[in-house]
Amino acid sequence: MKAKLNTSLIHLSSLLYFLMLVIGLFMHPRGSIWLNIILVITFGIVYSLMIICNPILNTYVLYSCFLVYCMLTISFVYSMAPEVSLFFFYSAFFIPFIVKEKFQKWFILTMLIAMCGCLAVTLIFYNFSHLFTLILFYVVIVMILIGNKRMVKNRKLKQELEQKNQHINVLIAEQERNRIGQDLHDTLGHVFASLSLKSELAMKLIDQDKDKAKEEIAAVNQLSKEALHKVRNIINDLKVQSFEEEVQGMEMLLENANFEFYFTHKEKARVLSPSKQSILAMILREALNNVIKHSGATKVCCSLEDNQETITLTVHDNGRGLDSGTTLHSIEQRVNRVNGTLKVTNDKGLKVQITVPRGERL
């Protein structure tokens, strides 16, 4: 794809800093005024190339521009004022976001040498207060540079992770299609073969042995019902159950079993991806089934808590708790699938806490 010039307002706004040099020309600079004008114009051209034309310049041309930019900055510290070197603030953004990573060390080294040059000029031609101020500004500039480099690195890692997750999702979808195809083949293939044979046999027997034909027709009817039931099971397996739908279903089940059931903040599960909601729903279903079958409880209180980075599901009953040495192995396996944690305590009954990360991917 053909590179384009950076003409957006956010990039062009950086050119406003060039006005500092133009104003500096009217503040009685050291040296020849005409030489300073020529240097300011040269700096303006180089600075504009770095801001606007960096997408179309190769790294070596870009470094040449940056080298001239740094050298002229040192000269302006001498001819105008030490504060002119605050142009290095732009470098703290230019290097991490524009320069290719493998070349950044050369740009950073050049900037640090130029800063030392500015400090040396300030020490020779200005008083100590200017030097101290510049050192403070340079420390801030370097910290911003480091922070921006980390930001770019994290952004790159996030993009790589998203690409890998997309590839994983494609593989999962392909695997799921293969599984569905195999399920349909295994479930319905022999059924339809049997239906075909039995219907043909019934047609042949209908005039010869009506009782036998009725038996075959009844068998065909039974096979068709079984096939329908199996197809429905396959379809149900394909449905991704949302967490709130699962809570509604379990609420009806517990009410029918004469349990008091309370669930607070179930809507907070919406921040999770559908796949994580489905797994969390299965964990809830298994935990509540354990309550119904083994706890001897009469009341169950559940809640979801949003902790920014994680979601915590709590299931607390008023039953007899968990016997020592007993583990919730199946729930633990599901929790591990989403890189979560499981905490089980006996606290006036059994208290199960499942914490899962909020990330969009499994």
PDB file of C-alpha atoms in Angstrom, residues 42-188:
ATOM      1  CA  THR A  42      16.868  25.034   7.317  1.00  0.00           C
ATOM      2  CA  PHE A  43      15.532  23.803  10.650  1.00  0.00           C
ATOM      3  CA  GLY A  44      11.963  24.536   9.500  1.00  0.00           C
ATOM      4  CA  ILE A  45      12.465  22.444   6.345  1.00  0.00           C
ATOM      5  CA  VAL A  46      14.022  19.529   8.247  1.00  0.00           C
ATOM      6  CA  TYR A  47      11.422  19.710  11.036  1.00  0.00           C
ATOM      7  CA  SER A  48       8.578  19.727   8.482  1.00  0.00           C
ATOM      8  CA  LEU A  49      10.063  16.727   6.665  1.00  0.00           C
ATOM      9  CA  MET A  50      10.243  14.788   9.949  1.00  0.00           C
ATOM     10  CA  ILE A  51       6.623  15.584  10.817  1.00  0.00           C
ATOM     11  CA  ILE A  52       4.834  15.463   7.466  1.00  0.00           C
ATOM     12  CA  CYS A  53       6.977  13.299   5.177  1.00  0.00           C
ATOM     13  CA  ASN A  54       8.209  10.573   7.554  1.00  0.00           C
ATOM     14  CA  PRO A  55       5.919   7.877   5.999  1.00  0.00           C
ATOM     15  CA  ILE A  56       7.615   8.272   2.596  1.00  0.00           C
ATOM     16  CA  LEU A  57      11.211   8.684   3.808  1.00  0.00           C
ATOM     17  CA  ASN A  58      13.506   5.718   4.347  1.00  0.00           C
ATOM     18  CA  THR A  59      15.239   5.352   7.700  1.00  0.00           C
ATOM     19  CA  TYR A  60      18.601   6.699   6.544  1.00  0.00           C
ATOM     20  CA  VAL A  61      17.100   9.913   5.169  1.00  0.00           C
ATOM     21  CA  LEU A  62      15.016  10.228   8.314  1.00  0.00           C
ATOM     22  CA  TYR A  63      18.128   9.817  10.473  1.00  0.00           C
ATOM     23  CA  SER A  64      19.950  12.451   8.422  1.00  0.00           C
ATOM     24  CA  CYS A  65      17.080  14.867   9.056  1.00  0.00           C
ATOM     25  CA  PHE A  66      17.128  14.011  12.753  1.00  0.00           C
ATOM     26  CA  LEU A  67      20.902  14.560  12.935  1.00  0.00           C
ATOM     27  CA  VAL A  68      20.561  18.023  11.367  1.00  0.00           C
ATOM     28  CA  TYR A  69      17.628  18.704  13.718  1.00  0.00           C
ATOM     29  CA  CYS A  70      19.797  17.890  16.763  1.00  0.00           C
ATOM     30  CA  MET A  71      22.834  19.875  15.556  1.00  0.00           C
ATOM     31  CA  LEU A  72      20.739  22.945  14.797  1.00  0.00           C
ATOM     32  CA  THR A  73      19.066  22.670  18.204  1.00  0.00           C
ATOM     33  CA  ILE A  74      22.519  22.918  19.840  1.00  0.00           C
ATOM     34  CA  SER A  75      23.331  25.983  17.713  1.00  0.00           C
ATOM     35  CA  PHE A  76      20.044  27.655  18.708  1.00  0.00           C
ATOM     36  CA  VAL A  77      20.810  27.070  22.393  1.00  0.00           C
ATOM     37  CA  TYR A  78      23.940  29.180  21.811  1.00  0.00           C
ATOM     38  CA  SER A  79      22.395  31.870  19.589  1.00  0.00           C
ATOM     39  CA  MET A  80      18.947  32.232  21.211  1.00  0.00           C
ATOM     40  CA  ALA A  81      18.241  30.538  24.568  1.00  0.00           C
ATOM     41  CA  PRO A  82      18.665  27.191  26.374  1.00  0.00           C
ATOM     42  CA  GLU A  83      14.860  26.740  26.391  1.00  0.00           C
ATOM     43  CA  VAL A  84      14.947  26.221  22.618  1.00  0.00           C
ATOM     44  CA  SER A  85      16.244  22.705  23.314  1.00  0.00           C
ATOM     45  CA  LEU A  86      12.776  21.803  24.569  1.00  0.00           C
ATOM     46  CA  PHE A  87      12.222  20.784  20.940  1.00  0.00           C
ATOM     47  CA  PHE A  88      13.518  17.442  22.231  1.00  0.00           C
ATOM     48  CA  PHE A  89      10.015  16.883  23.631  1.00  0.00           C
ATOM     49  CA  TYR A  90       9.001  16.108  20.050  1.00  0.00           C
ATOM     50  CA  SER A  91      11.795  13.510  19.881  1.00  0.00           C
ATOM     51  CA  ALA A  92      10.218  11.662  22.822  1.00  0.00           C
ATOM     52  CA  PHE A  93       7.220  10.951  20.577  1.00  0.00           C
ATOM     53  CA  PHE A  94       8.946  10.868  17.197  1.00  0.00           C
ATOM     54  CA  ILE A  95      11.380   8.059  18.061  1.00  0.00           C
ATOM     55  CA  PRO A  96       8.941   5.492  19.573  1.00  0.00           C
ATOM     56  CA  PHE A  97       6.017   6.074  17.199  1.00  0.00           C
ATOM     57  CA  ILE A  98       7.772   6.841  13.877  1.00  0.00           C
ATOM     58  CA  VAL A  99      11.208   5.195  13.858  1.00  0.00           C
ATOM     59  CA  LYS A 100      11.487   1.448  13.252  1.00  0.00           C
ATOM     60  CA  GLU A 101      12.357  -0.396  16.437  1.00  0.00           C
ATOM     61  CA  LYS A 102      15.716  -1.794  15.265  1.00  0.00           C
ATOM     62  CA  PHE A 103      16.988   1.729  14.439  1.00  0.00           C
ATOM     63  CA  GLN A 104      15.671   3.497  17.530  1.00  0.00           C
ATOM     64  CA  LYS A 105      18.864   3.058  19.554  1.00  0.00           C
ATOM     65  CA  TRP A 106      20.808   5.211  17.051  1.00  0.00           C
ATOM     66  CA  PHE A 107      18.216   7.981  17.237  1.00  0.00           C
ATOM     67  CA  ILE A 108      18.140   7.821  21.050  1.00  0.00           C
ATOM     68  CA  LEU A 109      21.945   7.908  21.260  1.00  0.00           C
ATOM     69  CA  THR A 110      22.024  10.919  18.926  1.00  0.00           C
ATOM     70  CA  MET A 111      19.396  12.710  21.015  1.00  0.00           C
ATOM     71  CA  LEU A 112      21.306  12.054  24.270  1.00  0.00           C
ATOM     72  CA  ILE A 113      24.564  13.338  22.739  1.00  0.00           C
ATOM     73  CA  ALA A 114      22.728  16.439  21.505  1.00  0.00           C
ATOM     74  CA  MET A 115      21.295  16.981  25.004  1.00  0.00           C
ATOM     75  CA  CYS A 116      24.811  16.795  26.450  1.00  0.00           C
ATOM     76  CA  GLY A 117      25.914  19.335  23.827  1.00  0.00           C
ATOM     77  CA  CYS A 118      23.089  21.661  24.845  1.00  0.00           C
ATOM     78  CA  LEU A 119      24.050  21.311  28.513  1.00  0.00           C
ATOM     79  CA  ALA A 120      27.709  22.070  27.702  1.00  0.00           C
ATOM     80  CA  VAL A 121      26.763  25.208  25.749  1.00  0.00           C
ATOM     81  CA  THR A 122      24.440  26.282  28.567  1.00  0.00           C
ATOM     82  CA  LEU A 123      27.198  25.748  31.160  1.00  0.00           C
ATOM     83  CA  ILE A 124      29.658  27.871  29.166  1.00  0.00           C
ATOM     84  CA  PHE A 125      27.443  30.752  28.028  1.00  0.00           C
ATOM     85  CA  TYR A 126      24.619  30.905  30.590  1.00  0.00           C
ATOM     86  CA  ASN A 127      24.222  30.803  34.353  1.00  0.00           C
ATOM     87  CA  PHE A 128      23.748  27.714  36.507  1.00  0.00           C
ATOM     88  CA  SER A 129      19.979  28.167  36.941  1.00  0.00           C
ATOM     89  CA  HIS A 130      19.445  27.531  33.213  1.00  0.00           C
ATOM     90  CA  LEU A 131      21.530  24.353  33.470  1.00  0.00           C
ATOM     91  CA  PHE A 132      19.514  23.010  36.402  1.00  0.00           C
ATOM     92  CA  THR A 133      16.219  23.747  34.611  1.00  0.00           C
ATOM     93  CA  LEU A 134      17.378  21.979  31.446  1.00  0.00           C
ATOM     94  CA  ILE A 135      18.455  18.892  33.397  1.00  0.00           C
ATOM     95  CA  LEU A 136      14.993  18.633  34.941  1.00  0.00           C
ATOM     96  CA  PHE A 137      13.317  18.986  31.534  1.00  0.00           C
ATOM     97  CA  TYR A 138      15.651  16.439  29.965  1.00  0.00           C
ATOM     98  CA  VAL A 139      14.854  13.904  32.712  1.00  0.00           C
ATOM     99  CA  VAL A 140      11.134  14.375  31.980  1.00  0.00           C
ATOM    100  CA  ILE A 141      11.764  14.003  28.225  1.00  0.00           C
ATOM    101  CA  VAL A 142      13.678  10.744  28.735  1.00  0.00           C
ATOM    102  CA  MET A 143      10.919   9.407  31.021  1.00  0.00           C
ATOM    103  CA  ILE A 144       8.288  10.250  28.395  1.00  0.00           C
ATOM    104  CA  LEU A 145      10.430   8.527  25.764  1.00  0.00           C
ATOM    105  CA  ILE A 146      10.683   5.360  27.884  1.00  0.00           C
ATOM    106  CA  GLY A 147       6.947   5.430  28.622  1.00  0.00           C
ATOM    107  CA  ASN A 148       6.089   5.821  24.934  1.00  0.00           C
ATOM    108  CA  LYS A 149       8.407   2.948  23.994  1.00  0.00           C
ATOM    109  CA  ARG A 150       6.638   0.721  26.508  1.00  0.00           C
ATOM    110  CA  MET A 151       3.257   1.850  25.192  1.00  0.00           C
ATOM    111  CA  VAL A 152       4.249   0.980  21.610  1.00  0.00           C
ATOM    112  CA  LYS A 153       5.644  -2.382  22.729  1.00  0.00           C
ATOM    113  CA  ASN A 154       2.444  -3.238  24.655  1.00  0.00           C
ATOM    114  CA  ARG A 155       0.316  -2.178  21.692  1.00  0.00           C
ATOM    115  CA  LYS A 156       2.359  -4.412  19.403  1.00  0.00           C
ATOM    116  CA  LEU A 157       2.071  -7.368  21.793  1.00  0.00           C
ATOM    117  CA  LYS A 158      -1.690  -6.809  22.014  1.00  0.00           C
ATOM    118  CA  GLN A 159      -2.004  -6.793  18.220  1.00  0.00           C
ATOM    119  CA  GLU A 160       0.040 -10.007  17.984  1.00  0.00           C
ATOM    120  CA  LEU A 161      -2.138 -11.599  20.659  1.00  0.00           C
ATOM    121  CA  GLU A 162      -5.321 -10.573  18.813  1.00  0.00           C
ATOM    122  CA  GLN A 163      -3.959 -12.056  15.579  1.00  0.00           C
ATOM    123  CA  LYS A 164      -3.133 -15.308  17.359  1.00  0.00           C
ATOM    124  CA  ASN A 165      -6.581 -15.371  18.959  1.00  0.00           C
ATOM    125  CA  GLN A 166      -8.207 -14.833  15.561  1.00  0.00           C
ATOM    126  CA  HIS A 167      -6.188 -17.747  14.172  1.00  0.00           C
ATOM    127  CA  ILE A 168      -7.170 -19.889  17.159  1.00  0.00           C
ATOM    128  CA  ASN A 169     -10.836 -18.975  16.658  1.00  0.00           C
ATOM    129  CA  VAL A 170     -10.601 -20.029  12.995  1.00  0.00           C
ATOM    130  CA  LEU A 171      -9.093 -23.366  14.039  1.00  0.00           C
ATOM    131  CA  ILE A 172     -11.775 -23.820  16.717  1.00  0.00           C
ATOM    132  CA  ALA A 173     -14.521 -23.053  14.185  1.00  0.00           C
ATOM    133  CA  GLU A 174     -13.002 -25.525  11.722  1.00  0.00           C
ATOM    134  CA  GLN A 175     -12.761 -28.161  14.430  1.00  0.00           C
ATOM    135  CA  GLU A 176     -16.361 -27.484  15.450  1.00  0.00           C
ATOM    136  CA  ARG A 177     -17.555 -27.868  11.827  1.00  0.00           C
ATOM    137  CA  ASN A 178     -15.726 -31.173  11.576  1.00  0.00           C
ATOM    138  CA  ARG A 179     -17.240 -32.316  14.870  1.00  0.00           C
ATOM    139  CA  ILE A 180     -20.755 -31.356  13.763  1.00  0.00           C
ATOM    140  CA  GLY A 181     -20.258 -33.170  10.467  1.00  0.00           C
ATOM    141  CA  GLN A 182     -19.016 -36.261  12.262  1.00  0.00           C
ATOM    142  CA  ASP A 183     -21.900 -36.116  14.771  1.00  0.00           C
ATOM    143  CA  LEU A 184     -24.462 -35.868  11.969  1.00  0.00           C
ATOM    144  CA  HIS A 185     -22.796 -38.710  10.085  1.00  0.00           C
ATOM    145  CA  ASP A 186     -22.568 -40.965  13.144  1.00  0.00           C
ATOM    146  CA  THR A 187     -26.043 -40.090  14.419  1.00  0.00           C
ATOM    147  CA  LEU A 188     -28.146 -39.942  11.290  1.00  0.00           C
TER     148      LEU A 188
END
